[in-house]
mmCIF file of C-alpha atoms in Angstrom:
data_model
loop_
_atom_site.group_PDB
_atom_site.id
_atom_site.type_symbol
_atom_site.label_atom_id
_atom_site.label_comp_id
_atom_site.label_asym_id
_atom_site.label_seq_id
_atom_site.Cartn_x
_atom_site.Cartn_y
_atom_site.Cartn_z
ATOM 1 C CA MET A 1 147.612 104.138 116.847
ATOM 2 C CA LYS A 2 146.612 100.729 117.715
ATOM 3 C CA LYS A 3 148.179 101.184 121.220
ATOM 4 C CA ILE A 4 146.015 104.461 121.635
ATOM 5 C CA PHE A 5 143.121 102.924 120.922
ATOM 6 C CA VAL A 6 143.243 100.093 123.353
ATOM 7 C CA THR A 7 144.541 102.154 126.142
ATOM 8 C CA VAL A 8 141.411 104.677 125.549
ATOM 9 C CA VAL A 9 139.049 101.290 125.624
ATOM 10 C CA LEU A 10 140.560 100.408 128.815
ATOM 11 C CA ALA A 11 140.117 103.681 130.148
ATOM 12 C CA ALA A 12 136.651 103.684 129.543
ATOM 13 C CA MET A 13 136.041 100.411 131.196
ATOM 14 C CA ALA A 14 137.727 101.410 134.200
ATOM 15 C CA PHE A 15 135.594 104.582 134.124
ATOM 16 C CA ALA A 16 132.171 102.391 133.892
ATOM 17 C CA ALA A 17 133.325 100.138 136.768
ATOM 18 C CA GLY A 18 133.794 102.796 138.565
ATOM 19 C CA ALA A 19 131.110 104.905 138.023
ATOM 20 C CA GLN A 20 129.079 101.512 138.879
ATOM 21 C CA SER A 21 130.391 100.668 142.365
ATOM 22 C CA LEU A 22 130.081 104.558 143.108
ATOM 23 C CA ASN A 23 126.111 103.806 142.242
ATOM 24 C CA ILE A 24 126.898 100.847 144.962
ATOM 25 C CA SER A 25 128.146 103.130 147.552
ATOM 26 C CA SER A 26 125.550 106.504 146.612
ATOM 27 C CA ALA A 27 123.096 103.442 147.185
ATOM 28 C CA TYR A 28 123.977 102.792 150.518
ATOM 29 C CA GLU A 29 124.574 105.996 151.626
ATOM 30 C CA ALA A 30 121.234 107.151 150.412
ATOM 31 C CA GLN A 31 119.269 104.280 152.175
ATOM 32 C CA ASN A 32 121.170 104.647 155.368
ATOM 33 C CA ARG A 33 119.708 108.560 155.199
ATOM 34 C CA GLY A 34 116.594 107.403 154.453
ATOM 35 C CA TYR A 35 116.651 108.458 151.148
ATOM 36 C CA TYR A 36 115.268 105.458 149.485
ATOM 37 C CA LYS A 37 114.105 106.464 146.253
ATOM 38 C CA LYS A 38 117.356 108.075 144.931
ATOM 39 C CA ALA A 39 118.854 104.724 146.578
ATOM 40 C CA LYS A 40 116.559 102.643 144.293
ATOM 41 C CA ASP A 41 117.616 104.767 141.522
ATOM 42 C CA TYR A 42 121.260 103.825 142.206
ATOM 43 C CA ILE A 43 121.223 100.598 142.794
ATOM 44 C CA ASP A 44 118.568 100.142 139.779
ATOM 45 C CA GLN A 45 121.263 100.777 137.663
ATOM 46 C CA ALA A 46 123.919 99.114 139.446
ATOM 47 C CA VAL A 47 122.287 95.804 138.903
ATOM 48 C CA GLN A 48 121.839 96.077 135.485
ATOM 49 C CA HIS A 49 124.935 97.340 134.001
ATOM 50 C CA GLU A 50 127.432 94.789 132.462
ATOM 51 C CA GLN A 51 130.417 95.686 135.196
ATOM 52 C CA THR A 52 127.750 95.187 138.371
ATOM 53 C CA LYS A 53 124.712 92.693 137.337
ATOM 54 C CA GLU A 54 126.765 89.408 139.497
ATOM 55 C CA ASP A 55 127.539 91.420 142.376
ATOM 56 C CA ALA A 56 126.582 89.998 144.939
ATOM 57 C CA GLN A 57 126.768 93.280 147.314
ATOM 58 C CA ALA A 58 124.713 94.944 144.549
ATOM 59 C CA TRP A 59 121.811 92.620 144.701
ATOM 60 C CA TYR A 60 122.357 92.363 148.638
ATOM 61 C CA TYR A 61 121.486 95.979 148.917
ATOM 62 C CA ARG A 62 118.793 95.928 146.245
ATOM 63 C CA THR A 63 117.017 93.470 148.538
ATOM 64 C CA MET A 64 117.827 95.268 151.430
ATOM 65 C CA ILE A 65 116.500 98.696 149.804
ATOM 66 C CA TYR A 66 113.488 97.834 148.270
ATOM 67 C CA THR A 67 112.597 95.872 151.655
ATOM 68 C CA LYS A 68 112.705 99.349 153.478
ATOM 69 C CA ILE A 69 110.710 100.709 150.880
ATOM 70 C CA GLY A 70 108.305 98.022 152.054
ATOM 71 C CA MET A 71 108.536 98.743 155.549
ATOM 72 C CA ALA A 72 108.146 102.734 154.945
ATOM 73 C CA LEU A 73 104.954 102.417 152.680
ATOM 74 C CA ASN A 74 103.720 99.927 155.657
ATOM 75 C CA GLY A 75 104.527 102.847 158.489
ATOM 76 C CA HIS A 76 107.269 100.571 159.919
ATOM 77 C CA ASP A 77 110.167 102.797 159.155
ATOM 78 C CA LYS A 78 110.840 105.788 161.438
ATOM 79 C CA LYS A 79 113.307 107.547 158.633
ATOM 80 C CA VAL A 80 110.215 108.299 156.486
ATOM 81 C CA THR A 81 106.141 108.871 157.357
ATOM 82 C CA GLN A 82 103.577 106.839 155.821
ATOM 83 C CA LYS A 83 102.328 109.608 154.062
ATOM 84 C CA ASP A 84 105.640 110.414 152.448
ATOM 85 C CA ALA A 85 105.859 107.065 151.504
ATOM 86 C CA ASN A 86 102.731 106.621 149.496
ATOM 87 C CA LYS A 87 103.521 109.969 148.001
ATOM 88 C CA SER A 88 106.933 109.412 146.396
ATOM 89 C CA LEU A 89 107.719 105.341 146.877
ATOM 90 C CA ARG A 90 104.454 103.880 145.929
ATOM 91 C CA PRO A 91 104.359 105.033 142.411
ATOM 92 C CA VAL A 92 107.725 104.132 141.830
ATOM 93 C CA ALA A 93 107.992 100.777 143.760
ATOM 94 C CA PRO A 94 104.169 99.571 144.494
ATOM 95 C CA ASP A 95 104.802 95.813 144.115
ATOM 96 C CA TRP A 96 108.541 96.344 146.090
ATOM 97 C CA TYR A 97 107.841 92.621 147.792
ATOM 98 C CA ARG A 98 108.549 91.150 144.052
ATOM 99 C CA THR A 99 111.387 93.222 143.457
ATOM 100 C CA ALA A 100 112.974 92.484 146.874
ATOM 101 C CA TYR A 101 112.677 88.618 145.967
ATOM 102 C CA LEU A 102 113.934 88.431 142.983
ATOM 103 C CA SER A 103 116.900 90.378 144.197
ATOM 104 C CA ALA A 104 117.208 88.141 147.350
ATOM 105 C CA LEU A 105 117.358 85.012 144.928
ATOM 106 C CA ASN A 106 119.980 86.961 142.513
ATOM 107 C CA TRP A 107 121.881 87.236 145.880
ATOM 108 C CA LYS A 108 122.192 83.942 146.536
ATOM 109 C CA GLN A 109 123.024 83.083 143.084
ATOM 110 C CA PHE A 110 126.307 85.370 143.095
ATOM 111 C CA ASP A 111 127.168 85.408 147.142
ATOM 112 C CA THR A 112 128.841 81.483 147.061
ATOM 113 C CA LYS A 113 131.022 82.625 149.949
ATOM 114 C CA GLY A 114 127.835 83.406 152.039
ATOM 115 C CA GLU A 115 129.652 86.737 152.532
ATOM 116 C CA TYR A 116 126.042 89.151 153.309
ATOM 117 C CA THR A 117 124.023 85.988 154.684
ATOM 118 C CA ASN A 118 123.892 87.311 158.148
ATOM 119 C CA ASN A 119 122.830 90.596 156.873
ATOM 120 C CA ILE A 120 120.404 89.637 154.570
ATOM 121 C CA THR A 121 118.319 87.339 156.583
ATOM 122 C CA PRO A 122 116.388 89.220 158.783
ATOM 123 C CA PHE A 123 114.908 91.122 155.600
ATOM 124 C CA PHE A 124 113.256 87.829 154.046
ATOM 125 C CA ASN A 125 110.804 87.152 157.008
ATOM 126 C CA TYR A 126 109.650 90.785 156.066
ATOM 127 C CA ILE A 127 109.180 89.894 152.343
ATOM 128 C CA ALA A 128 107.907 86.282 153.043
ATOM 129 C CA ASN A 129 105.259 88.212 155.156
ATOM 130 C CA ALA A 130 104.278 90.875 152.636
ATOM 131 C CA TYR A 131 103.621 87.718 150.420
ATOM 132 C CA LEU A 132 101.428 86.043 152.878
ATOM 133 C CA ASP A 133 99.449 89.368 152.897
ATOM 134 C CA GLN A 134 98.903 89.050 149.463
ATOM 135 C CA ALA A 135 97.596 85.266 149.513
ATOM 136 C CA TYR A 136 94.936 86.154 152.105
ATOM 137 C CA PRO A 137 92.539 88.480 150.147
ATOM 138 C CA ALA A 138 93.272 86.167 147.057
ATOM 139 C CA TYR A 139 91.665 83.751 149.492
ATOM 140 C CA ASN A 140 89.596 84.838 151.137
ATOM 141 C CA ASP A 141 87.812 87.665 149.202
ATOM 142 C CA GLU A 142 88.549 86.373 145.576
ATOM 143 C CA LYS A 143 88.590 82.772 146.406
ATOM 144 C CA ASN A 144 91.032 82.555 143.784
ATOM 145 C CA TYR A 145 92.211 79.328 145.701
ATOM 146 C CA ALA A 146 94.996 78.438 142.935
ATOM 147 C CA LYS A 147 96.258 82.151 143.076
ATOM 148 C CA ALA A 148 96.680 81.917 147.128
ATOM 149 C CA MET A 149 98.723 78.718 146.615
ATOM 150 C CA GLY A 150 100.790 79.965 144.198
ATOM 151 C CA ILE A 151 101.666 83.029 146.448
ATOM 152 C CA CYS A 152 102.262 80.788 149.210
ATOM 153 C CA ASP A 153 104.491 78.904 147.244
ATOM 154 C CA THR A 154 106.877 81.869 147.226
ATOM 155 C CA ALA A 155 106.197 82.807 150.822
ATOM 156 C CA ILE A 156 107.569 79.473 151.687
ATOM 157 C CA GLN A 157 110.523 79.502 149.451
ATOM 158 C CA ILE A 158 111.431 83.173 151.170
ATOM 159 C CA PHE A 159 110.952 81.553 154.792
ATOM 160 C CA ASN A 160 112.715 78.429 153.899
ATOM 161 C CA LEU A 161 115.909 80.675 152.835
ATOM 162 C CA ALA A 162 116.085 82.414 155.721
ATOM 163 C CA GLY A 163 115.975 78.779 157.188
ATOM 164 C CA ASP A 164 112.606 79.934 159.242
ATOM 165 C CA LYS A 165 110.688 77.101 159.743
ATOM 166 C CA LYS A 166 107.883 77.893 162.197
ATOM 167 C CA SER A 167 107.243 81.211 160.657
ATOM 168 C CA ALA A 168 106.642 79.141 157.218
ATOM 169 C CA GLN A 169 103.554 77.387 159.138
ATOM 170 C CA ALA A 170 101.099 79.697 158.474
ATOM 171 C CA ALA A 171 102.103 79.876 154.358
ATOM 172 C CA TYR A 172 101.912 76.061 154.595
ATOM 173 C CA TYR A 173 98.411 75.800 156.414
ATOM 174 C CA LEU A 174 97.265 78.289 153.738
ATOM 175 C CA ALA A 175 98.040 76.699 150.658
ATOM 176 C CA GLY A 176 96.671 73.242 152.167
ATOM 177 C CA LEU A 177 93.196 75.138 152.681
ATOM 178 C CA SER A 178 93.556 76.595 149.603
ATOM 179 C CA ALA A 179 94.413 72.903 147.668
ATOM 180 C CA MET A 180 91.548 71.657 149.937
ATOM 181 C CA ASN A 181 88.934 73.991 147.812
ATOM 182 C CA ILE A 182 90.178 72.897 144.394
ATOM 183 C CA LYS A 183 89.866 69.472 145.507
ATOM 184 C CA ASP A 184 93.719 69.211 144.593
ATOM 185 C CA ASN A 185 95.037 66.245 147.621
ATOM 186 C CA ALA A 186 98.019 65.850 146.116
ATOM 187 C CA ASN A 187 98.839 69.280 147.347
ATOM 188 C CA VAL A 188 97.083 69.242 150.498
ATOM 189 C CA LYS A 189 98.999 66.157 151.378
ATOM 190 C CA LYS A 190 101.927 68.302 150.393
ATOM 191 C CA TYR A 191 101.678 70.535 152.498
ATOM 192 C CA PHE A 192 99.643 69.544 155.539
ATOM 193 C CA ASN A 193 102.231 66.578 155.810
ATOM 194 C CA THR A 194 104.979 69.217 156.280
ATOM 195 C CA LEU A 195 103.043 70.344 159.017
ATOM 196 C CA VAL A 196 102.760 67.419 160.498
ATOM 197 C CA SER A 197 106.731 67.048 160.711
ATOM 198 C CA GLN A 198 106.940 70.201 162.238
ATOM 199 C CA LYS A 199 104.380 68.994 165.272
ATOM 200 C CA THR A 200 101.387 71.595 164.457
ATOM 201 C CA ASP A 201 99.170 72.046 166.784
ATOM 202 C CA LYS A 202 96.389 72.173 163.938
ATOM 203 C CA LYS A 203 93.919 69.547 164.815
ATOM 204 C CA SER A 204 92.735 69.992 161.381
ATOM 205 C CA VAL A 205 95.301 69.548 159.553
ATOM 206 C CA TYR A 206 95.775 66.079 161.231
ATOM 207 C CA GLU A 207 91.777 65.545 160.418
ATOM 208 C CA THR A 208 91.975 66.471 157.093
ATOM 209 C CA LEU A 209 94.897 64.033 155.764
ATOM 210 C CA PHE A 210 93.248 61.169 158.036
ATOM 211 C CA ASN A 211 90.184 61.583 156.099
ATOM 212 C CA ILE A 212 92.153 61.871 152.649
ATOM 213 C CA TYR A 213 93.633 58.405 153.607
ATOM 214 C CA ARG A 214 90.310 57.059 154.581
ATOM 215 C CA GLU A 215 88.950 57.590 151.361
ATOM 216 C CA GLU A 216 91.627 56.372 149.220
ATOM 217 C CA LYS A 217 91.263 53.539 151.474
ATOM 218 C CA ASP A 218 95.302 53.714 152.529
ATOM 219 C CA THR A 219 94.853 52.316 155.824
ATOM 220 C CA VAL A 220 98.650 52.338 156.837
ATOM 221 C CA ARG A 221 98.498 56.121 156.137
ATOM 222 C CA ALA A 222 95.846 57.162 157.897
ATOM 223 C CA MET A 223 96.758 55.402 161.138
ATOM 224 C CA LYS A 224 100.517 57.061 160.476
ATOM 225 C CA THR A 225 98.848 60.162 160.617
ATOM 226 C CA ALA A 226 96.549 59.442 163.615
ATOM 227 C CA THR A 227 99.671 57.699 165.534
ATOM 228 C CA SER A 228 101.629 61.270 164.674
ATOM 229 C CA PHE A 229 98.905 63.201 166.400
ATOM 230 C CA GLY A 230 99.115 61.316 169.348
ATOM 231 C CA LYS A 231 102.649 61.297 169.803
ATOM 232 C CA ASN A 232 103.206 65.042 169.093
ATOM 233 C CA PHE A 233 100.214 65.886 171.544
ATOM 234 C CA PRO A 234 100.133 63.354 173.720
ATOM 235 C CA GLN A 235 97.389 64.607 176.001
ATOM 236 C CA ASN A 236 95.542 65.267 173.210
ATOM 237 C CA TYR A 237 92.026 63.344 173.803
ATOM 238 C CA GLU A 238 91.166 64.223 170.029
ATOM 239 C CA ALA A 239 94.272 62.163 168.657
ATOM 240 C CA ASP A 240 93.052 59.170 170.539
ATOM 241 C CA MET A 241 89.629 59.347 168.574
ATOM 242 C CA LEU A 242 91.020 59.711 165.473
ATOM 243 C CA LYS A 243 93.507 56.482 165.999
ATOM 244 C CA ALA A 244 89.837 55.260 167.154
ATOM 245 C CA GLN A 245 88.812 55.967 163.489
ATOM 246 C CA GLY A 246 91.706 54.004 161.858
ATOM 247 C CA TYR A 247 90.919 50.784 164.048
ATOM 248 C CA LEU A 248 87.262 51.116 162.654
ATOM 249 C CA MET A 249 88.889 50.922 159.078
ATOM 250 C CA THR A 250 90.950 47.792 160.086
ATOM 251 C CA GLY A 251 87.325 46.523 162.109
ATOM 252 C CA ASN A 252 89.816 45.870 165.436
ATOM 253 C CA MET A 253 87.117 46.608 167.990
ATOM 254 C CA GLU A 254 89.059 46.113 170.866
ATOM 255 C CA LYS A 255 91.453 49.043 169.841
ATOM 256 C CA VAL A 256 88.569 51.210 168.586
ATOM 257 C CA THR A 257 87.170 50.526 172.156
ATOM 258 C CA GLU A 258 91.002 51.170 173.900
ATOM 259 C CA CYS A 259 90.856 54.424 172.782
ATOM 260 C CA PHE A 260 87.583 55.709 173.284
ATOM 261 C CA MET A 261 88.710 54.969 176.876
ATOM 262 C CA ALA A 262 92.127 56.440 177.140
ATOM 263 C CA ALA A 263 89.937 59.645 175.491
ATOM 264 C CA MET A 264 87.787 59.405 178.541
ATOM 265 C CA ASN A 265 90.433 59.436 181.135
ATOM 266 C CA LYS A 266 92.434 62.456 179.951
ATOM 267 C CA VAL A 267 88.952 64.613 179.857
ATOM 268 C CA GLY A 268 88.745 64.026 183.212
ATOM 269 C CA ASP A 269 85.303 65.216 184.751
ATOM 270 C CA ASP A 270 84.918 67.528 182.120
ATOM 271 C CA ASN A 271 81.205 66.820 181.122
ATOM 272 C CA VAL A 272 80.871 69.282 178.405
ATOM 273 C CA LYS A 273 84.089 67.268 176.693
ATOM 274 C CA LYS A 274 82.785 64.209 177.390
ATOM 275 C CA SER A 275 79.730 64.708 175.795
ATOM 276 C CA MET A 276 81.114 65.635 172.795
ATOM 277 C CA LEU A 277 83.511 62.766 173.003
ATOM 278 C CA LEU A 278 80.421 60.345 173.547
ATOM 279 C CA CYS A 279 78.929 62.218 170.440
ATOM 280 C CA GLN A 280 81.997 60.585 168.104
ATOM 281 C CA VAL A 281 82.197 56.905 169.598
ATOM 282 C CA ALA A 282 78.371 57.306 168.962
ATOM 283 C CA ALA A 283 78.765 58.453 165.361
ATOM 284 C CA ILE A 284 81.490 55.605 165.079
ATOM 285 C CA TYR A 285 78.724 52.497 166.313
ATOM 286 C CA GLU A 286 76.442 54.414 163.410
ATOM 287 C CA ILE A 287 79.192 54.315 160.918
ATOM 288 C CA THR A 288 79.296 50.173 161.636
ATOM 289 C CA GLY A 289 75.310 49.679 161.781
ATOM 290 C CA LYS A 290 75.566 49.212 165.583
ATOM 291 C CA TYR A 291 72.549 51.963 166.337
ATOM 292 C CA GLU A 292 71.369 50.410 170.179
ATOM 293 C CA GLU A 293 75.494 50.947 170.455
ATOM 294 C CA ALA A 294 74.744 54.654 169.362
ATOM 295 C CA GLU A 295 71.586 54.951 170.606
ATOM 296 C CA ALA A 296 72.986 54.762 173.811
ATOM 297 C CA LYS A 297 75.964 56.757 173.514
ATOM 298 C CA TYR A 298 73.789 59.792 172.276
ATOM 299 C CA ALA A 299 71.713 59.509 175.624
ATOM 300 C CA GLU A 300 74.548 59.037 177.548
ATOM 301 C CA SER A 301 75.560 62.658 176.025
ATOM 302 C CA LEU A 302 72.452 64.228 176.174
ATOM 303 C CA GLN A 303 72.707 63.026 180.157
ATOM 304 C CA LEU A 304 75.557 65.002 180.954
ATOM 305 C CA GLU A 305 74.369 68.067 178.561
ATOM 306 C CA LYS A 306 70.429 67.739 177.627
ATOM 307 C CA ASN A 307 70.411 71.524 176.284
ATOM 308 C CA GLN A 308 73.007 70.867 173.315
ATOM 309 C CA TYR A 309 73.825 70.896 169.334
ATOM 310 C CA ALA A 310 75.566 67.780 168.458
ATOM 311 C CA ALA A 311 73.812 64.748 170.230
ATOM 312 C CA ASN A 312 70.408 66.119 169.453
ATOM 313 C CA PHE A 313 71.567 66.834 165.827
ATOM 314 C CA SER A 314 73.148 63.747 165.537
ATOM 315 C CA MET A 315 70.319 60.757 167.258
ATOM 316 C CA GLY A 316 67.657 63.325 165.073
ATOM 317 C CA LYS A 317 69.792 62.359 161.647
ATOM 318 C CA MET A 318 70.320 58.670 162.325
ATOM 319 C CA PHE A 319 66.759 58.302 162.886
ATOM 320 C CA TYR A 320 66.339 59.868 159.747
ATOM 321 C CA ASN A 321 68.854 58.607 157.392
ATOM 322 C CA ARG A 322 67.532 54.959 159.053
ATOM 323 C CA ALA A 323 63.918 55.919 157.468
ATOM 324 C CA VAL A 324 64.874 56.869 155.410
ATOM 325 C CA ASP A 325 66.846 53.244 154.521
ATOM 326 C CA LYS A 326 63.549 52.051 155.499
ATOM 327 C CA LEU A 327 61.840 54.081 152.573
ATOM 328 C CA ASP A 328 63.829 53.249 149.999
ATOM 329 C CA ALA A 329 63.730 49.178 151.108
ATOM 330 C CA ALA A 330 59.897 49.382 150.720
ATOM 331 C CA ASN A 331 60.385 51.111 147.339
ATOM 332 C CA ASN A 332 62.159 48.130 146.371
ATOM 333 C CA VAL A 333 59.726 45.714 147.251
ATOM 334 C CA ASP A 334 57.814 43.699 144.333
ATOM 335 C CA PRO A 335 54.641 44.904 143.565
ATOM 336 C CA ASN A 336 53.245 41.908 143.468
ATOM 337 C CA ASP A 337 54.282 40.733 146.998
ATOM 338 C CA GLU A 338 51.242 39.651 149.155
ATOM 339 C CA THR A 339 53.424 39.369 152.503
ATOM 340 C CA GLY A 340 52.548 43.097 153.503
ATOM 341 C CA LEU A 341 56.350 43.939 153.615
ATOM 342 C CA TYR A 342 55.597 47.340 151.915
ATOM 343 C CA ASP A 343 53.288 48.283 154.644
ATOM 344 C CA LYS A 344 55.400 47.207 157.356
ATOM 345 C CA LEU A 345 58.626 49.159 155.901
ATOM 346 C CA ASN A 346 56.959 52.103 155.428
ATOM 347 C CA ASP A 347 55.553 51.991 159.153
ATOM 348 C CA GLU A 348 58.246 51.671 160.351
ATOM 349 C CA ALA A 349 59.815 54.899 158.298
ATOM 350 C CA LYS A 350 57.039 56.793 159.866
ATOM 351 C CA GLY A 351 58.385 55.435 163.486
ATOM 352 C CA LEU A 352 61.691 56.562 162.918
ATOM 353 C CA PHE A 353 60.209 59.862 161.214
ATOM 354 C CA ARG A 354 58.546 60.106 164.707
ATOM 355 C CA GLN A 355 61.672 59.201 166.532
ATOM 356 C CA SER A 356 63.696 61.789 165.168
ATOM 357 C CA VAL A 357 61.056 65.007 165.978
ATOM 358 C CA GLN A 358 61.932 65.642 169.382
ATOM 359 C CA TYR A 359 65.963 65.831 168.608
ATOM 360 C CA PHE A 360 65.864 67.956 165.634
ATOM 361 C CA THR A 361 63.479 70.234 167.483
ATOM 362 C CA SER A 362 65.591 70.553 170.459
ATOM 363 C CA ALA A 363 68.212 70.982 168.334
ATOM 364 C CA VAL A 364 66.286 73.917 167.031
ATOM 365 C CA SER A 365 65.536 75.498 170.343
ATOM 366 C CA TYR A 366 69.208 75.207 171.597
ATOM 367 C CA ILE A 367 69.877 77.490 168.831
ATOM 368 C CA ASP A 368 67.132 79.551 168.834
ATOM 369 C CA GLY A 369 68.389 80.169 172.715
ATOM 370 C CA ARG A 370 72.001 81.472 171.919
ATOM 371 C CA PRO A 371 72.939 84.717 171.641
ATOM 372 C CA ALA A 372 72.528 86.622 167.742
ATOM 373 C CA GLY A 373 76.119 86.761 167.405
ATOM 374 C CA GLU A 374 76.223 82.713 167.673
ATOM 375 C CA GLN A 375 72.948 82.170 166.111
ATOM 376 C CA ALA A 376 74.239 83.824 163.028
ATOM 377 C CA ALA A 377 77.500 81.614 162.948
ATOM 378 C CA GLN A 378 74.843 78.781 163.569
ATOM 379 C CA LYS A 379 72.703 79.291 160.569
ATOM 380 C CA GLY A 380 73.975 76.449 158.877
ATOM 381 C CA ASN A 381 73.239 73.989 161.280
ATOM 382 C CA LEU A 382 69.740 75.638 161.493
ATOM 383 C CA PHE A 383 68.753 75.207 157.911
ATOM 384 C CA ASN A 384 69.614 71.469 157.835
ATOM 385 C CA CYS A 385 67.683 70.760 161.351
ATOM 386 C CA LEU A 386 64.427 72.753 159.389
ATOM 387 C CA ASN A 387 65.045 71.417 156.138
ATOM 388 C CA ALA A 388 65.066 67.714 157.582
ATOM 389 C CA LEU A 389 61.991 68.625 160.012
ATOM 390 C CA LYS A 390 60.101 69.236 156.622
ATOM 391 C CA THR A 391 60.668 66.064 155.377
ATOM 392 C CA VAL A 392 59.929 64.673 158.599
ATOM 393 C CA TYR A 393 56.673 65.948 158.698
ATOM 394 C CA LEU A 394 55.927 65.730 155.021
ATOM 395 C CA ARG A 395 56.081 62.304 155.649
ATOM 396 C CA LEU A 396 54.244 61.976 158.699
ATOM 397 C CA GLU A 397 51.565 64.033 157.104
ATOM 398 C CA MET A 398 51.506 66.750 160.263
ATOM 399 C CA ASN A 399 50.426 70.000 157.796
ATOM 400 C CA ASP A 400 50.512 72.855 160.119
ATOM 401 C CA GLU A 401 54.171 71.866 161.499
ATOM 402 C CA PHE A 402 54.926 71.460 157.762
ATOM 403 C CA THR A 403 53.780 74.874 157.189
ATOM 404 C CA ALA A 404 55.239 76.836 160.031
ATOM 405 C CA VAL A 405 58.765 75.062 159.173
ATOM 406 C CA ASN A 406 58.400 76.195 155.688
ATOM 407 C CA THR A 407 57.614 79.265 156.729
ATOM 408 C CA ARG A 408 60.947 79.789 158.511
ATOM 409 C CA LEU A 409 62.710 78.391 155.752
ATOM 410 C CA GLN A 410 61.862 80.960 153.133
ATOM 411 C CA GLN A 411 62.535 83.636 155.557
ATOM 412 C CA ILE A 412 65.795 82.001 156.220
ATOM 413 C CA GLN A 413 66.646 81.710 152.588
ATOM 414 C CA ALA A 414 65.346 85.437 151.475
ATOM 415 C CA ASN A 415 67.355 86.696 154.319
#
């Protein structure tokens, strides 16, 4: 009697295993014919059953089937119309990419011999991009930067499973931007340094890393970032200017000048780029308190391109900031001082404010002269100029000008 019982149990186990093998083969056949809902049902049973839950082939098929469901839902599968896919597949697999991703992880675990590697890898790119597609609305619409960064991490992991470093760069970049928005500098450095090592062509990556290291007073890493920019793109003049800022941190003005000359040689006869470059050099002089040199470079930029925003606003801002410094110094003068220092500093502040007016108004005129689309993009710059002019006119007791600018500011804020 005991022997008969054992035989029955073994027969039942064999039957169950055979049934699951049949589910795997049926799943493959159904997906091959475009019957993705049937294929999904077959393969879901197979991966849940004790006999086949560690079968690499089953997880490979599941990854493939769910990816094809996603392709059908996105109109990328000729075997199924998107209308039919939305009707039959979306209700049963709305988050197909998550299931496909988890299936891929299980395949990776059980396919120890790499039997299905060549066949499964093409699906990874599609799954990873589906995740990336979820990250963009989290970033742009929801402003949920932590969520966007988490989704990007998953996309990066899948791209790396496929060995597709190039496609992963978009995910690294968005993750880095997300980290910037929540002031998570550790993660910004993690994502963006990876991009630097992969020779990204995104200038903002190098500049962002450089600025972080500069704030941390890490001169070595700041210079390393600028140098990497130059090595990756030796003909890019902006890399020379980033190195100039690095040398500025060490006070090596000789090297700063050397970088500036290298950058000027690279832009050649392009007056637009030259004028922008001169603004950057002027800003470096301004930071170091060399105002005469800064003014000369801003003026040189305006000689090349009189009708521009950058040099006009920057020159106006420099005079404005110096005027504010003079006012602060005047306010710190001892009330009992009889040397006339307070009046002297106050007059100097007014003189600097007066000098700023022509440049701020020129910057405003430049923006007002742009096409409507560009004006919309420059709205923030316009607001900054008008707000500065409002303060200047108030300080100089130019009441009519103050009223006109204040009215315009109110209109901008109302809109």
